[in-house]
Amino acid sequence: MKNKTIFLEFNGIPGSGKTTLSNRVITDMKSKNYLIESYHQVIKKPTRKNSKHLLLYLFRIKPGSVKIGYLATMYLITNKKLNHENWLRVISLVVLFDFYQKKGQDCGDEVILVDQGIVQQIISMLYESELIADKYVKKLIYFAKKKNVGIYIVNVDLDINISFERLVKRKGNMSRIQKLNEADAIHTLTIQQNNFNKIRKIIKELELESLDVNTKACIDETVQVIVNYIMRIKDH
């Protein structure tokens, strides 16, 4: 795939190493002079605090992004998770997909890594709830694939107990799971992993290209596996 932006989405339970892994891939490829960056470093999106700017931004989005918003809203309704926080996540998903469409038109040779992509967002919407209706998950993923904007998936796995241990040691802003006691945190991580497994099965059924990695392995080896994957996509 030459002269087309590649969007590489990392998904996995909290503590599985998504951000650490994506940062290492960026560092490795930049050292070899490849055009690669994190989504958060590239996008100039409006914030929730600036509602006027946000509304103006949303009025300029592409029709495909509106469709993503509709599908995400129906996903929340069918899974009984429509609330204020998740409505904001729908907006984030709309902004993300709009970025994919507009950036993909640049016909560059850039790789953009995303650790809060489509799959990660729809899992976060459920949080501690089991996925009970996957109809709109399938529609979301199928639509994303049909638009052919250059999305590829990296499924990041790690033993739930090890993920929890990493979360306990993490410093800085605390996530919702870090504020739970061990039993509740393990329970929530288990539910999220089960939801990821269901959605990853859908990804494979719909033949959206993906790569499975486990961060228990040597990180240098895992980084190289992902770099090789990116190079195969670029050369396709």
PDB file of C-alpha atoms in Angstrom:
ATOM      1  CA  MET A   1       0.000   0.000   0.000  1.00  0.00           C
ATOM      2  CA  LYS A   2       1.954   2.961  -1.285  1.00  0.00           C
ATOM      3  CA  ASN A   3       1.232   6.633  -0.677  1.00  0.00           C
ATOM      4  CA  LYS A   4      -1.700   5.990   1.650  1.00  0.00           C
ATOM      5  CA  THR A   5      -1.944   6.775   5.351  1.00  0.00           C
ATOM      6  CA  ILE A   6      -2.076   3.709   7.602  1.00  0.00           C
ATOM      7  CA  PHE A   7      -4.080   3.877  10.840  1.00  0.00           C
ATOM      8  CA  LEU A   8      -2.981   1.189  13.277  1.00  0.00           C
ATOM      9  CA  GLU A   9      -5.404   0.731  16.170  1.00  0.00           C
ATOM     10  CA  PHE A  10      -4.178  -0.921  19.378  1.00  0.00           C
ATOM     11  CA  ASN A  11      -6.802  -2.526  21.579  1.00  0.00           C
ATOM     12  CA  GLY A  12      -6.612  -4.444  24.852  1.00  0.00           C
ATOM     13  CA  ILE A  13      -7.623  -4.343  28.491  1.00  0.00           C
ATOM     14  CA  PRO A  14      -6.137  -1.639  30.745  1.00  0.00           C
ATOM     15  CA  GLY A  15      -2.601  -2.537  31.792  1.00  0.00           C
ATOM     16  CA  SER A  16      -1.977  -4.773  28.778  1.00  0.00           C
ATOM     17  CA  GLY A  17       0.674  -2.373  27.453  1.00  0.00           C
ATOM     18  CA  LYS A  18      -1.017  -0.676  24.490  1.00  0.00           C
ATOM     19  CA  THR A  19       0.452   2.776  25.013  1.00  0.00           C
ATOM     20  CA  THR A  20       3.918   1.533  25.995  1.00  0.00           C
ATOM     21  CA  LEU A  21       4.010  -0.704  22.938  1.00  0.00           C
ATOM     22  CA  SER A  22       2.788   1.958  20.510  1.00  0.00           C
ATOM     23  CA  ASN A  23       5.294   4.483  21.885  1.00  0.00           C
ATOM     24  CA  ARG A  24       8.129   1.992  21.408  1.00  0.00           C
ATOM     25  CA  VAL A  25       7.045   1.290  17.822  1.00  0.00           C
ATOM     26  CA  ILE A  26       7.007   5.030  17.109  1.00  0.00           C
ATOM     27  CA  THR A  27      10.488   5.478  18.594  1.00  0.00           C
ATOM     28  CA  ASP A  28      11.865   2.512  16.653  1.00  0.00           C
ATOM     29  CA  MET A  29      10.459   3.576  13.277  1.00  0.00           C
ATOM     30  CA  LYS A  30      11.321   7.252  13.728  1.00  0.00           C
ATOM     31  CA  SER A  31      14.935   6.251  14.331  1.00  0.00           C
ATOM     32  CA  LYS A  32      14.816   4.726  10.841  1.00  0.00           C
ATOM     33  CA  ASN A  33      13.309   7.919   9.375  1.00  0.00           C
ATOM     34  CA  TYR A  34       9.795   6.601   8.800  1.00  0.00           C
ATOM     35  CA  LEU A  35       6.829   8.981   8.999  1.00  0.00           C
ATOM     36  CA  ILE A  36       5.007   7.722  12.075  1.00  0.00           C
ATOM     37  CA  GLU A  37       3.176   9.456  14.904  1.00  0.00           C
ATOM     38  CA  SER A  38       0.583   9.029  17.641  1.00  0.00           C
ATOM     39  CA  TYR A  39      -2.995  10.057  16.858  1.00  0.00           C
ATOM     40  CA  HIS A  40      -2.994  12.428  19.832  1.00  0.00           C
ATOM     41  CA  GLN A  41       0.050  14.240  18.450  1.00  0.00           C
ATOM     42  CA  VAL A  42      -1.479  14.714  14.999  1.00  0.00           C
ATOM     43  CA  ILE A  43      -5.152  15.568  15.396  1.00  0.00           C
ATOM     44  CA  LYS A  44      -6.263  19.098  16.189  1.00  0.00           C
ATOM     45  CA  LYS A  45      -9.617  18.324  17.690  1.00  0.00           C
ATOM     46  CA  PRO A  46     -11.950  20.491  19.776  1.00  0.00           C
ATOM     47  CA  THR A  47     -12.207  19.800  23.496  1.00  0.00           C
ATOM     48  CA  ARG A  48     -15.319  19.209  25.555  1.00  0.00           C
ATOM     49  CA  LYS A  49     -14.680  22.501  27.379  1.00  0.00           C
ATOM     50  CA  ASN A  50     -14.984  24.548  24.180  1.00  0.00           C
ATOM     51  CA  SER A  51     -18.551  23.657  23.185  1.00  0.00           C
ATOM     52  CA  LYS A  52     -18.788  26.372  20.489  1.00  0.00           C
ATOM     53  CA  HIS A  53     -15.664  25.099  18.716  1.00  0.00           C
ATOM     54  CA  LEU A  54     -16.932  21.533  19.071  1.00  0.00           C
ATOM     55  CA  LEU A  55     -20.294  22.354  17.475  1.00  0.00           C
ATOM     56  CA  LEU A  56     -18.627  24.161  14.575  1.00  0.00           C
ATOM     57  CA  TYR A  57     -16.323  21.159  14.090  1.00  0.00           C
ATOM     58  CA  LEU A  58     -19.228  18.698  14.069  1.00  0.00           C
ATOM     59  CA  PHE A  59     -21.085  20.753  11.437  1.00  0.00           C
ATOM     60  CA  ARG A  60     -18.134  20.201   9.074  1.00  0.00           C
ATOM     61  CA  ILE A  61     -17.770  16.445   9.454  1.00  0.00           C
ATOM     62  CA  LYS A  62     -18.161  14.042   6.546  1.00  0.00           C
ATOM     63  CA  PRO A  63     -21.409  12.043   6.084  1.00  0.00           C
ATOM     64  CA  GLY A  64     -19.575   8.788   6.841  1.00  0.00           C
ATOM     65  CA  SER A  65     -18.683  10.131  10.261  1.00  0.00           C
ATOM     66  CA  VAL A  66     -22.362  10.881  10.960  1.00  0.00           C
ATOM     67  CA  LYS A  67     -23.138   7.243  10.095  1.00  0.00           C
ATOM     68  CA  ILE A  68     -20.521   6.062  12.596  1.00  0.00           C
ATOM     69  CA  GLY A  69     -22.179   8.233  15.237  1.00  0.00           C
ATOM     70  CA  TYR A  70     -25.583   6.741  14.450  1.00  0.00           C
ATOM     71  CA  LEU A  71     -24.282   3.166  14.612  1.00  0.00           C
ATOM     72  CA  ALA A  72     -22.468   3.847  17.892  1.00  0.00           C
ATOM     73  CA  THR A  73     -25.646   5.353  19.383  1.00  0.00           C
ATOM     74  CA  MET A  74     -27.702   2.319  18.322  1.00  0.00           C
ATOM     75  CA  TYR A  75     -24.995   0.070  19.813  1.00  0.00           C
ATOM     76  CA  LEU A  76     -25.426   1.862  23.155  1.00  0.00           C
ATOM     77  CA  ILE A  77     -29.217   1.681  23.005  1.00  0.00           C
ATOM     78  CA  THR A  78     -29.285  -2.051  22.246  1.00  0.00           C
ATOM     79  CA  ASN A  79     -26.804  -2.700  25.062  1.00  0.00           C
ATOM     80  CA  LYS A  80     -28.669  -0.360  27.453  1.00  0.00           C
ATOM     81  CA  LYS A  81     -25.619   1.858  28.036  1.00  0.00           C
ATOM     82  CA  LEU A  82     -26.763   5.228  26.697  1.00  0.00           C
ATOM     83  CA  ASN A  83     -25.697   7.852  29.242  1.00  0.00           C
ATOM     84  CA  HIS A  84     -23.927  11.227  29.338  1.00  0.00           C
ATOM     85  CA  GLU A  85     -20.392   9.823  29.517  1.00  0.00           C
ATOM     86  CA  ASN A  86     -20.992   7.411  26.660  1.00  0.00           C
ATOM     87  CA  TRP A  87     -22.632  10.133  24.572  1.00  0.00           C
ATOM     88  CA  LEU A  88     -19.331  12.013  24.836  1.00  0.00           C
ATOM     89  CA  ARG A  89     -17.564   8.827  23.711  1.00  0.00           C
ATOM     90  CA  VAL A  90     -19.840   8.719  20.648  1.00  0.00           C
ATOM     91  CA  ILE A  91     -18.698  12.246  19.799  1.00  0.00           C
ATOM     92  CA  SER A  92     -15.066  11.164  20.251  1.00  0.00           C
ATOM     93  CA  LEU A  93     -15.706   8.248  17.899  1.00  0.00           C
ATOM     94  CA  VAL A  94     -17.246  10.575  15.305  1.00  0.00           C
ATOM     95  CA  VAL A  95     -14.243  12.916  15.540  1.00  0.00           C
ATOM     96  CA  LEU A  96     -11.842   9.970  15.226  1.00  0.00           C
ATOM     97  CA  PHE A  97     -13.505   8.530  12.129  1.00  0.00           C
ATOM     98  CA  ASP A  98     -13.776  11.965  10.549  1.00  0.00           C
ATOM     99  CA  PHE A  99     -10.029  12.321  11.092  1.00  0.00           C
ATOM    100  CA  TYR A 100      -9.470   8.944   9.402  1.00  0.00           C
ATOM    101  CA  GLN A 101     -11.448  10.023   6.342  1.00  0.00           C
ATOM    102  CA  LYS A 102      -9.873  13.460   5.970  1.00  0.00           C
ATOM    103  CA  LYS A 103      -6.309  12.396   6.764  1.00  0.00           C
ATOM    104  CA  GLY A 104      -6.671   9.427   4.425  1.00  0.00           C
ATOM    105  CA  GLN A 105      -7.289  11.837   1.537  1.00  0.00           C
ATOM    106  CA  ASP A 106      -3.810  13.327   1.951  1.00  0.00           C
ATOM    107  CA  CYS A 107      -2.284  10.382   0.049  1.00  0.00           C
ATOM    108  CA  GLY A 108       0.806  10.539   2.230  1.00  0.00           C
ATOM    109  CA  ASP A 109       3.062   7.738   3.377  1.00  0.00           C
ATOM    110  CA  GLU A 110       2.392   8.217   7.081  1.00  0.00           C
ATOM    111  CA  VAL A 111       1.631   5.676   9.806  1.00  0.00           C
ATOM    112  CA  ILE A 112      -0.563   6.846  12.689  1.00  0.00           C
ATOM    113  CA  LEU A 113      -0.888   4.726  15.828  1.00  0.00           C
ATOM    114  CA  VAL A 114      -4.139   4.936  17.790  1.00  0.00           C
ATOM    115  CA  ASP A 115      -4.534   3.513  21.305  1.00  0.00           C
ATOM    116  CA  GLN A 116      -8.151   4.696  21.699  1.00  0.00           C
ATOM    117  CA  GLY A 117      -9.551   3.534  18.389  1.00  0.00           C
ATOM    118  CA  ILE A 118     -12.951   2.198  17.341  1.00  0.00           C
ATOM    119  CA  VAL A 119     -12.727  -1.165  19.118  1.00  0.00           C
ATOM    120  CA  GLN A 120     -11.236   0.340  22.280  1.00  0.00           C
ATOM    121  CA  GLN A 121     -13.977   2.981  22.397  1.00  0.00           C
ATOM    122  CA  ILE A 122     -16.856   0.533  22.066  1.00  0.00           C
ATOM    123  CA  ILE A 123     -15.377  -1.632  24.821  1.00  0.00           C
ATOM    124  CA  SER A 124     -14.920   1.415  27.060  1.00  0.00           C
ATOM    125  CA  MET A 125     -18.590   2.266  26.545  1.00  0.00           C
ATOM    126  CA  LEU A 126     -19.571  -1.027  28.152  1.00  0.00           C
ATOM    127  CA  TYR A 127     -16.898  -0.822  30.880  1.00  0.00           C
ATOM    128  CA  GLU A 128     -18.048  -3.423  33.462  1.00  0.00           C
ATOM    129  CA  SER A 129     -21.030  -4.769  31.464  1.00  0.00           C
ATOM    130  CA  GLU A 130     -21.160  -7.844  29.257  1.00  0.00           C
ATOM    131  CA  LEU A 131     -21.754  -7.327  25.542  1.00  0.00           C
ATOM    132  CA  ILE A 132     -25.358  -8.513  25.108  1.00  0.00           C
ATOM    133  CA  ALA A 133     -26.118  -7.338  21.556  1.00  0.00           C
ATOM    134  CA  ASP A 134     -23.466  -7.410  18.841  1.00  0.00           C
ATOM    135  CA  LYS A 135     -25.614  -6.400  15.848  1.00  0.00           C
ATOM    136  CA  TYR A 136     -24.298  -2.834  15.766  1.00  0.00           C
ATOM    137  CA  VAL A 137     -20.746  -3.906  16.574  1.00  0.00           C
ATOM    138  CA  LYS A 138     -20.842  -5.859  13.323  1.00  0.00           C
ATOM    139  CA  LYS A 139     -22.349  -2.888  11.489  1.00  0.00           C
ATOM    140  CA  LEU A 140     -19.710  -0.512  12.896  1.00  0.00           C
ATOM    141  CA  ILE A 141     -16.785  -2.713  11.928  1.00  0.00           C
ATOM    142  CA  TYR A 142     -18.264  -3.579   8.533  1.00  0.00           C
ATOM    143  CA  PHE A 143     -18.852   0.113   7.776  1.00  0.00           C
ATOM    144  CA  ALA A 144     -15.310   1.035   8.841  1.00  0.00           C
ATOM    145  CA  LYS A 145     -13.925  -1.665   6.555  1.00  0.00           C
ATOM    146  CA  LYS A 146     -16.224  -0.693   3.665  1.00  0.00           C
ATOM    147  CA  LYS A 147     -15.020   2.930   3.766  1.00  0.00           C
ATOM    148  CA  ASN A 148     -11.473   1.625   3.152  1.00  0.00           C
ATOM    149  CA  VAL A 149      -9.754   4.430   5.056  1.00  0.00           C
ATOM    150  CA  GLY A 150      -6.733   2.284   5.960  1.00  0.00           C
ATOM    151  CA  ILE A 151      -7.590   0.892   9.419  1.00  0.00           C
ATOM    152  CA  TYR A 152      -5.574  -2.062  10.720  1.00  0.00           C
ATOM    153  CA  ILE A 153      -5.879  -3.673  14.144  1.00  0.00           C
ATOM    154  CA  VAL A 154      -3.319  -4.812  16.730  1.00  0.00           C
ATOM    155  CA  ASN A 155      -4.915  -6.987  19.412  1.00  0.00           C
ATOM    156  CA  VAL A 156      -2.783  -6.634  22.550  1.00  0.00           C
ATOM    157  CA  ASP A 157      -3.136  -9.436  25.099  1.00  0.00           C
ATOM    158  CA  LEU A 158      -1.752 -10.046  28.570  1.00  0.00           C
ATOM    159  CA  ASP A 159      -2.785 -12.225  31.511  1.00  0.00           C
ATOM    160  CA  ILE A 160      -5.470 -10.401  33.520  1.00  0.00           C
ATOM    161  CA  ASN A 161      -3.610 -10.735  36.822  1.00  0.00           C
ATOM    162  CA  ILE A 162      -0.410  -9.340  35.332  1.00  0.00           C
ATOM    163  CA  SER A 163      -2.384  -6.460  33.804  1.00  0.00           C
ATOM    164  CA  PHE A 164      -3.820  -5.683  37.232  1.00  0.00           C
ATOM    165  CA  GLU A 165      -0.343  -5.733  38.803  1.00  0.00           C
ATOM    166  CA  ARG A 166       0.835  -3.245  36.176  1.00  0.00           C
ATOM    167  CA  LEU A 167      -2.141  -0.989  36.880  1.00  0.00           C
ATOM    168  CA  VAL A 168      -1.360  -0.985  40.603  1.00  0.00           C
ATOM    169  CA  LYS A 169       2.186   0.189  39.855  1.00  0.00           C
ATOM    170  CA  ARG A 170       1.109   2.837  37.335  1.00  0.00           C
ATOM    171  CA  LYS A 171       1.677   6.425  38.388  1.00  0.00           C
ATOM    172  CA  GLY A 172      -0.082   9.607  37.315  1.00  0.00           C
ATOM    173  CA  ASN A 173      -3.792   9.955  36.562  1.00  0.00           C
ATOM    174  CA  MET A 174      -5.763   7.007  37.938  1.00  0.00           C
ATOM    175  CA  SER A 175      -8.142   5.116  35.688  1.00  0.00           C
ATOM    176  CA  ARG A 176     -11.548   3.915  36.904  1.00  0.00           C
ATOM    177  CA  ILE A 177     -10.239   0.375  37.377  1.00  0.00           C
ATOM    178  CA  GLN A 178      -7.303   1.550  39.502  1.00  0.00           C
ATOM    179  CA  LYS A 179      -9.789   2.980  41.988  1.00  0.00           C
ATOM    180  CA  LEU A 180     -11.407  -0.432  42.540  1.00  0.00           C
ATOM    181  CA  ASN A 181     -10.360  -3.062  45.066  1.00  0.00           C
ATOM    182  CA  GLU A 182      -8.519  -6.071  43.670  1.00  0.00           C
ATOM    183  CA  ALA A 183     -11.534  -8.398  43.436  1.00  0.00           C
ATOM    184  CA  ASP A 184     -13.702  -5.839  41.647  1.00  0.00           C
ATOM    185  CA  ALA A 185     -10.838  -4.798  39.361  1.00  0.00           C
ATOM    186  CA  ILE A 186     -10.127  -8.409  38.322  1.00  0.00           C
ATOM    187  CA  HIS A 187     -13.855  -8.949  37.749  1.00  0.00           C
ATOM    188  CA  THR A 188     -14.084  -5.850  35.523  1.00  0.00           C
ATOM    189  CA  LEU A 189     -10.937  -6.783  33.583  1.00  0.00           C
ATOM    190  CA  THR A 190     -12.337 -10.287  33.014  1.00  0.00           C
ATOM    191  CA  ILE A 191     -15.565  -8.870  31.586  1.00  0.00           C
ATOM    192  CA  GLN A 192     -13.628  -6.499  29.337  1.00  0.00           C
ATOM    193  CA  GLN A 193     -11.395  -9.320  28.092  1.00  0.00           C
ATOM    194  CA  ASN A 194     -14.462 -11.420  27.282  1.00  0.00           C
ATOM    195  CA  ASN A 195     -15.944  -8.482  25.367  1.00  0.00           C
ATOM    196  CA  PHE A 196     -12.692  -7.996  23.460  1.00  0.00           C
ATOM    197  CA  ASN A 197     -12.679 -11.694  22.536  1.00  0.00           C
ATOM    198  CA  LYS A 198     -16.225 -11.413  21.147  1.00  0.00           C
ATOM    199  CA  ILE A 199     -15.388  -8.323  19.100  1.00  0.00           C
ATOM    200  CA  ARG A 200     -12.098  -9.768  17.852  1.00  0.00           C
ATOM    201  CA  LYS A 201     -14.036 -12.786  16.594  1.00  0.00           C
ATOM    202  CA  ILE A 202     -16.279 -10.392  14.650  1.00  0.00           C
ATOM    203  CA  ILE A 203     -13.188  -8.620  13.249  1.00  0.00           C
ATOM    204  CA  LYS A 204     -11.886 -11.932  11.910  1.00  0.00           C
ATOM    205  CA  GLU A 205     -15.302 -12.944  10.549  1.00  0.00           C
ATOM    206  CA  LEU A 206     -15.531  -9.652   8.637  1.00  0.00           C
ATOM    207  CA  GLU A 207     -11.907 -10.061   7.475  1.00  0.00           C
ATOM    208  CA  LEU A 208     -10.665  -6.721   8.782  1.00  0.00           C
ATOM    209  CA  GLU A 209      -6.923  -7.303   8.866  1.00  0.00           C
ATOM    210  CA  SER A 210      -5.491  -7.696  12.368  1.00  0.00           C
ATOM    211  CA  LEU A 211      -2.408  -8.823  14.268  1.00  0.00           C
ATOM    212  CA  ASP A 212      -2.354 -10.606  17.649  1.00  0.00           C
ATOM    213  CA  VAL A 213       0.488  -9.887  20.096  1.00  0.00           C
ATOM    214  CA  ASN A 214       1.129 -10.682  23.756  1.00  0.00           C
ATOM    215  CA  THR A 215       3.137  -8.223  25.832  1.00  0.00           C
ATOM    216  CA  LYS A 216       4.357 -10.953  28.180  1.00  0.00           C
ATOM    217  CA  ALA A 217       6.934 -11.679  25.484  1.00  0.00           C
ATOM    218  CA  CYS A 218      10.123  -9.617  25.173  1.00  0.00           C
ATOM    219  CA  ILE A 219       9.023  -6.100  24.244  1.00  0.00           C
ATOM    220  CA  ASP A 220      11.828  -5.720  21.691  1.00  0.00           C
ATOM    221  CA  GLU A 221      10.599  -8.838  19.884  1.00  0.00           C
ATOM    222  CA  THR A 222       6.988  -7.658  20.025  1.00  0.00           C
ATOM    223  CA  VAL A 223       7.938  -4.226  18.666  1.00  0.00           C
ATOM    224  CA  GLN A 224       9.775  -5.895  15.782  1.00  0.00           C
ATOM    225  CA  VAL A 225       6.738  -8.066  15.006  1.00  0.00           C
ATOM    226  CA  ILE A 226       4.585  -4.926  14.746  1.00  0.00           C
ATOM    227  CA  VAL A 227       7.187  -3.049  12.690  1.00  0.00           C
ATOM    228  CA  ASN A 228       7.342  -6.013  10.284  1.00  0.00           C
ATOM    229  CA  TYR A 229       3.549  -6.005  10.100  1.00  0.00           C
ATOM    230  CA  ILE A 230       3.528  -2.304   9.194  1.00  0.00           C
ATOM    231  CA  MET A 231       6.145  -2.854   6.506  1.00  0.00           C
ATOM    232  CA  ARG A 232       4.099  -5.686   4.989  1.00  0.00           C
ATOM    233  CA  ILE A 233       1.075  -3.376   4.831  1.00  0.00           C
ATOM    234  CA  LYS A 234       3.117  -0.600   3.219  1.00  0.00           C
ATOM    235  CA  ASP A 235       4.529  -2.989   0.603  1.00  0.00           C
ATOM    236  CA  HIS A 236       1.174  -4.578  -0.192  1.00  0.00           C
TER     237      HIS A 236
END
